[in-house]
PDB file of C-alpha atoms and ligand atoms in Angstrom:
ATOM      1  CA  UNK A  80     -17.856  -5.236   8.129  1.00 49.00           C
ATOM      2  CA  UNK A  81     -16.715  -5.611  11.725  1.00 55.00           C
ATOM      3  CA  UNK A  82     -12.948  -5.609  11.218  1.00 63.00           C
ATOM      4  CA  UNK A  83     -10.677  -3.362  13.280  1.00 65.00           C
ATOM      5  CA  UNK A  84     -10.351  -0.661  10.607  1.00 69.00           C
ATOM      6  CA  UNK A  85     -14.103  -0.559  10.010  1.00 68.00           C
ATOM      7  CA  UNK A  86     -14.785  -0.342  13.729  1.00 68.00           C
ATOM      8  CA  UNK A  87     -12.154   2.359  14.203  1.00 71.00           C
ATOM      9  CA  UNK A  88     -13.710   4.448  11.433  1.00 70.00           C
ATOM     10  CA  UNK A  89     -17.198   3.942  12.903  1.00 66.00           C
ATOM     11  CA  UNK A  90     -15.851   4.967  16.315  1.00 67.00           C
ATOM     12  CA  UNK A  91     -14.398   8.294  15.174  1.00 69.00           C
ATOM     13  CA  UNK A  92     -17.297   9.126  12.849  1.00 67.00           C
ATOM     14  CA  UNK A  93     -19.749   8.383  15.666  1.00 66.00           C
ATOM     15  CA  UNK A  94     -18.175  11.033  17.893  1.00 66.00           C
ATOM     16  CA  UNK A  95     -19.593  13.790  15.684  1.00 72.00           C
ATOM     17  CA  UNK A  96     -22.974  14.943  17.067  1.00 74.00           C
ATOM     18  CA  UNK A  97     -26.144  15.646  15.150  1.00 90.00           C
ATOM     19  CA  UNK A  98     -28.589  13.870  12.858  1.00 93.00           C
ATOM     20  CA  UNK A  99     -28.177  13.265   9.114  1.00 95.00           C
ATOM     21  CA  UNK A 100     -28.675  16.345   6.947  1.00 95.00           C
ATOM     22  CA  UNK A 101     -32.305  17.359   6.425  1.00 96.00           C
ATOM     23  CA  UNK A 102     -32.271  16.222   2.762  1.00 97.00           C
ATOM     24  CA  UNK A 103     -30.757  12.864   3.751  1.00 97.00           C
ATOM     25  CA  UNK A 104     -33.329  12.408   6.529  1.00 97.00           C
ATOM     26  CA  UNK A 105     -36.178  13.193   4.133  1.00 97.00           C
ATOM     27  CA  UNK A 106     -34.745  10.873   1.471  1.00 98.00           C
ATOM     28  CA  UNK A 107     -34.298   8.033   3.981  1.00 98.00           C
ATOM     29  CA  UNK A 108     -37.838   8.290   5.337  1.00 98.00           C
ATOM     30  CA  UNK A 109     -39.129   8.315   1.763  1.00 98.00           C
ATOM     31  CA  UNK A 110     -37.560   4.863   1.240  1.00 97.00           C
ATOM     32  CA  UNK A 111     -39.261   3.315   4.270  1.00 98.00           C
ATOM     33  CA  UNK A 112     -42.650   1.834   5.093  1.00 98.00           C
ATOM     34  CA  UNK A 113     -44.638   3.503   7.896  1.00 97.00           C
ATOM     35  CA  UNK A 114     -43.569   0.941  10.503  1.00 97.00           C
ATOM     36  CA  UNK A 115     -39.975   1.199   9.343  1.00 98.00           C
ATOM     37  CA  UNK A 116     -40.020   4.987   9.759  1.00 98.00           C
ATOM     38  CA  UNK A 117     -40.804   4.456  13.449  1.00 97.00           C
ATOM     39  CA  UNK A 118     -37.827   2.122  13.776  1.00 97.00           C
ATOM     40  CA  UNK A 119     -35.643   4.591  11.879  1.00 98.00           C
ATOM     41  CA  UNK A 120     -36.650   7.362  14.297  1.00 97.00           C
ATOM     42  CA  UNK A 121     -35.603   5.180  17.242  1.00 96.00           C
ATOM     43  CA  UNK A 122     -32.014   4.900  15.959  1.00 96.00           C
ATOM     44  CA  UNK A 123     -29.423   7.299  17.416  1.00 93.00           C
ATOM     45  CA  UNK A 124     -27.958  10.076  15.276  1.00 94.00           C
ATOM     46  CA  UNK A 125     -24.568   8.441  14.560  1.00 92.00           C
ATOM     47  CA  UNK A 126     -26.258   5.212  13.441  1.00 93.00           C
ATOM     48  CA  UNK A 127     -28.665   7.108  11.150  1.00 96.00           C
ATOM     49  CA  UNK A 128     -25.777   9.076   9.641  1.00 95.00           C
ATOM     50  CA  UNK A 129     -23.831   5.875   9.017  1.00 94.00           C
ATOM     51  CA  UNK A 130     -26.869   4.114   7.572  1.00 96.00           C
ATOM     52  CA  UNK A 131     -27.628   6.938   5.134  1.00 97.00           C
ATOM     53  CA  UNK A 132     -24.051   6.667   3.879  1.00 95.00           C
ATOM     54  CA  UNK A 133     -24.440   2.919   3.408  1.00 96.00           C
ATOM     55  CA  UNK A 134     -27.722   3.419   1.553  1.00 97.00           C
ATOM     56  CA  UNK A 135     -26.253   6.025  -0.804  1.00 97.00           C
ATOM     57  CA  UNK A 136     -23.360   3.658  -1.461  1.00 96.00           C
ATOM     58  CA  UNK A 137     -25.738   0.824  -2.291  1.00 97.00           C
ATOM     59  CA  UNK A 138     -27.657   3.023  -4.727  1.00 97.00           C
ATOM     60  CA  UNK A 139     -24.366   3.979  -6.406  1.00 96.00           C
ATOM     61  CA  UNK A 140     -23.292   0.342  -6.646  1.00 95.00           C
ATOM     62  CA  UNK A 141     -26.585  -1.223  -7.719  1.00 96.00           C
ATOM     63  CA  UNK A 142     -28.410   1.519  -9.644  1.00 93.00           C
ATOM     64  CA  UNK A 143     -31.735   0.010 -10.779  1.00 91.00           C
ATOM     65  CA  UNK A 144     -31.263  -3.065  -8.576  1.00 93.00           C
ATOM     66  CA  UNK A 145     -31.401  -0.846  -5.487  1.00 96.00           C
ATOM     67  CA  UNK A 146     -35.106  -1.437  -4.941  1.00 97.00           C
ATOM     68  CA  UNK A 147     -36.939   0.044  -1.947  1.00 98.00           C
ATOM     69  CA  UNK A 148     -36.496  -3.116   0.202  1.00 98.00           C
ATOM     70  CA  UNK A 149     -32.760  -3.116  -0.601  1.00 98.00           C
ATOM     71  CA  UNK A 150     -32.377   0.550   0.391  1.00 98.00           C
ATOM     72  CA  UNK A 151     -34.424  -0.159   3.537  1.00 98.00           C
ATOM     73  CA  UNK A 152     -32.021  -3.019   4.321  1.00 98.00           C
ATOM     74  CA  UNK A 153     -29.110  -0.592   4.093  1.00 98.00           C
ATOM     75  CA  UNK A 154     -30.864   1.952   6.298  1.00 98.00           C
ATOM     76  CA  UNK A 155     -32.082  -0.474   8.978  1.00 98.00           C
ATOM     77  CA  UNK A 156     -29.557  -3.346   9.067  1.00 97.00           C
ATOM     78  CA  UNK A 157     -28.326  -2.259  12.523  1.00 95.00           C
ATOM     79  CA  UNK A 158     -31.723  -1.307  14.000  1.00 97.00           C
ATOM     80  CA  UNK A 159     -31.362  -4.167  16.512  1.00 96.00           C
ATOM     81  CA  UNK A 160     -28.751  -2.081  18.330  1.00 94.00           C
ATOM     82  CA  UNK A 161     -31.608   0.028  19.691  1.00 91.00           C
ATOM     83  CA  UNK A 162     -32.310  -2.878  22.083  1.00 86.00           C
ATOM     84  CA  UNK A 163     -29.010  -2.565  23.941  1.00 83.00           C
ATOM     85  CA  UNK A 164     -28.706   1.212  24.134  1.00 82.00           C
ATOM     86  CA  UNK A 165     -24.913   1.078  24.072  1.00 85.00           C
ATOM     87  CA  UNK A 166     -23.085   4.255  23.108  1.00 84.00           C
ATOM     88  CA  UNK A 167     -19.861   4.159  21.135  1.00 84.00           C
ATOM     89  CA  UNK A 168     -17.411   3.399  23.996  1.00 86.00           C
ATOM     90  CA  UNK A 169     -19.717   0.637  25.210  1.00 87.00           C
ATOM     91  CA  UNK A 170     -19.727  -0.910  21.736  1.00 87.00           C
ATOM     92  CA  UNK A 171     -15.936  -0.942  21.762  1.00 88.00           C
ATOM     93  CA  UNK A 172     -16.038  -2.826  25.061  1.00 89.00           C
ATOM     94  CA  UNK A 173     -18.650  -5.227  23.640  1.00 90.00           C
ATOM     95  CA  UNK A 174     -16.564  -5.896  20.539  1.00 90.00           C
ATOM     96  CA  UNK A 175     -13.507  -6.688  22.660  1.00 91.00           C
ATOM     97  CA  UNK A 176     -15.587  -8.848  25.007  1.00 90.00           C
ATOM     98  CA  UNK A 177     -17.129 -10.965  22.250  1.00 89.00           C
ATOM     99  CA  UNK A 178     -13.695 -11.508  20.756  1.00 90.00           C
ATOM    100  CA  UNK A 179     -12.972 -13.748  23.758  1.00 90.00           C
ATOM    101  CA  UNK A 180     -16.394 -14.889  25.073  1.00 89.00           C
ATOM    102  CA  UNK A 181     -17.938 -17.811  23.147  1.00 91.00           C
ATOM    103  CA  UNK A 182     -20.863 -16.799  20.896  1.00 89.00           C
ATOM    104  CA  UNK A 183     -23.185 -19.383  22.452  1.00 92.00           C
ATOM    105  CA  UNK A 184     -23.296 -17.398  25.687  1.00 92.00           C
ATOM    106  CA  UNK A 185     -25.095 -14.476  23.992  1.00 92.00           C
ATOM    107  CA  UNK A 186     -28.644 -15.869  24.072  1.00 90.00           C
ATOM    108  CA  UNK A 187     -28.568 -16.607  27.811  1.00 91.00           C
ATOM    109  CA  UNK A 188     -26.837 -13.322  28.620  1.00 91.00           C
ATOM    110  CA  UNK A 189     -29.391 -11.337  26.590  1.00 91.00           C
ATOM    111  CA  UNK A 190     -32.115 -12.415  29.036  1.00 90.00           C
ATOM    112  CA  UNK A 191     -30.177 -11.312  32.106  1.00 91.00           C
ATOM    113  CA  UNK A 192     -30.309  -7.936  33.856  1.00 90.00           C
ATOM    114  CA  UNK A 193     -27.287  -5.688  34.086  1.00 90.00           C
ATOM    115  CA  UNK A 194     -24.193  -5.574  31.921  1.00 91.00           C
ATOM    116  CA  UNK A 195     -24.434  -9.180  30.734  1.00 91.00           C
ATOM    117  CA  UNK A 196     -27.891  -8.462  29.324  1.00 91.00           C
ATOM    118  CA  UNK A 197     -26.628  -5.371  27.517  1.00 90.00           C
ATOM    119  CA  UNK A 198     -23.651  -7.254  26.075  1.00 92.00           C
ATOM    120  CA  UNK A 199     -25.817 -10.203  25.077  1.00 93.00           C
ATOM    121  CA  UNK A 200     -28.367  -8.023  23.305  1.00 93.00           C
ATOM    122  CA  UNK A 201     -25.591  -6.146  21.500  1.00 94.00           C
ATOM    123  CA  UNK A 202     -24.177  -9.424  20.200  1.00 94.00           C
ATOM    124  CA  UNK A 203     -27.641 -10.542  19.086  1.00 95.00           C
ATOM    125  CA  UNK A 204     -28.494  -7.247  17.349  1.00 96.00           C
ATOM    126  CA  UNK A 205     -28.847  -8.925  13.932  1.00 96.00           C
ATOM    127  CA  UNK A 206     -31.516 -11.330  15.245  1.00 96.00           C
ATOM    128  CA  UNK A 207     -33.248  -8.643  17.299  1.00 96.00           C
ATOM    129  CA  UNK A 208     -33.244  -6.246  14.335  1.00 97.00           C
ATOM    130  CA  UNK A 209     -34.759  -8.868  12.036  1.00 98.00           C
ATOM    131  CA  UNK A 210     -37.553  -9.474  14.560  1.00 97.00           C
ATOM    132  CA  UNK A 211     -38.257  -5.739  14.820  1.00 98.00           C
ATOM    133  CA  UNK A 212     -38.397  -5.445  11.037  1.00 98.00           C
ATOM    134  CA  UNK A 213     -40.703  -8.435  10.605  1.00 98.00           C
ATOM    135  CA  UNK A 214     -43.024  -6.927  13.230  1.00 98.00           C
ATOM    136  CA  UNK A 215     -42.938  -3.628  11.333  1.00 98.00           C
ATOM    137  CA  UNK A 216     -44.097  -5.317   8.130  1.00 98.00           C
ATOM    138  CA  UNK A 217     -40.794  -5.054   6.262  1.00 98.00           C
ATOM    139  CA  UNK A 218     -40.118  -6.885   3.031  1.00 98.00           C
ATOM    140  CA  UNK A 219     -38.418 -10.249   3.790  1.00 98.00           C
ATOM    141  CA  UNK A 220     -35.267  -9.076   1.992  1.00 98.00           C
ATOM    142  CA  UNK A 221     -34.953  -6.197   4.472  1.00 98.00           C
ATOM    143  CA  UNK A 222     -35.359  -8.356   7.582  1.00 98.00           C
ATOM    144  CA  UNK A 223     -33.229 -11.176   6.141  1.00 98.00           C
ATOM    145  CA  UNK A 224     -30.298  -8.810   5.594  1.00 98.00           C
ATOM    146  CA  UNK A 225     -30.556  -7.518   9.165  1.00 98.00           C
ATOM    147  CA  UNK A 226     -30.353 -11.128  10.347  1.00 97.00           C
ATOM    148  CA  UNK A 227     -27.484 -12.061   8.029  1.00 97.00           C
ATOM    149  CA  UNK A 228     -25.287  -8.962   7.805  1.00 95.00           C
ATOM    150  CA  UNK A 229     -22.623 -10.322  10.183  1.00 93.00           C
ATOM    151  CA  UNK A 230     -22.801 -13.881   8.862  1.00 93.00           C
ATOM    152  CA  UNK A 231     -20.402 -15.403   6.317  1.00 93.00           C
ATOM    153  CA  UNK A 232     -21.299 -15.005   2.642  1.00 94.00           C
ATOM    154  CA  UNK A 233     -21.955 -18.730   2.333  1.00 95.00           C
ATOM    155  CA  UNK A 234     -25.058 -18.347   4.516  1.00 95.00           C
ATOM    156  CA  UNK A 235     -26.603 -15.355   2.704  1.00 96.00           C
ATOM    157  CA  UNK A 236     -30.020 -15.895   1.117  1.00 96.00           C
ATOM    158  CA  UNK A 237     -30.168 -12.564  -0.733  1.00 96.00           C
ATOM    159  CA  UNK A 238     -29.110 -12.335  -4.385  1.00 95.00           C
ATOM    160  CA  UNK A 239     -25.311 -12.406  -4.205  1.00 94.00           C
ATOM    161  CA  UNK A 240     -24.713  -9.104  -6.016  1.00 95.00           C
ATOM    162  CA  UNK A 241     -27.236  -7.315  -3.793  1.00 97.00           C
ATOM    163  CA  UNK A 242     -25.752  -8.714  -0.572  1.00 97.00           C
ATOM    164  CA  UNK A 243     -22.200  -7.924  -1.708  1.00 96.00           C
ATOM    165  CA  UNK A 244     -23.226  -4.335  -2.442  1.00 96.00           C
ATOM    166  CA  UNK A 245     -24.888  -4.006   0.972  1.00 97.00           C
ATOM    167  CA  UNK A 246     -21.769  -5.320   2.683  1.00 95.00           C
ATOM    168  CA  UNK A 247     -19.390  -3.413   0.421  1.00 94.00           C
ATOM    169  CA  UNK A 248     -21.105  -0.092   1.076  1.00 94.00           C
ATOM    170  CA  UNK A 249     -20.968  -0.819   4.823  1.00 89.00           C
ATOM    171  CA  UNK A 250     -17.202  -1.315   4.604  1.00 76.00           C
ATOM    172  CA  UNK A 251     -16.584   2.028   2.919  1.00 62.00           C
TER     173      UNK A 251
HETATM  174 FE1  FE2 B  34     -24.374  -4.827  12.659  1.00 56.74          FE
END
């Protein structure tokens, strides 16, 4: 999900401007609760395009198991990135930084002004996203996946086949 190839693909795809197609945007909003639609609208175009692709992949993989909360999880798993405001080059820097800075620094950095705050909030985007989703009234499955989507499989609380589909579609 955050390996070098995945990140490289995300980087080049993110350089293309523009929102998702109008049908994709309409379909995505139709999967979301009212509070979730507001969060969706706050996500930048490249993130919404990526998320729609993940959600379509999950529907293909899970068919009837792709319930509304599962599709919402695919669409909003990275919504916490709205808190750092990093564009694509900044995310590359953050990824390189957190490869060498210990994870435990993130919480303290996230509270600081300046670049440390931005980097800290980027690293904590799963936790921040889960908080945003809980505040928006999301189904627990949706907020749990936001919190867990960068964690090892052994820590997942979602049904295993659902979580594997969410991660597998994100790797495509
Ligand atoms: Fe993420």
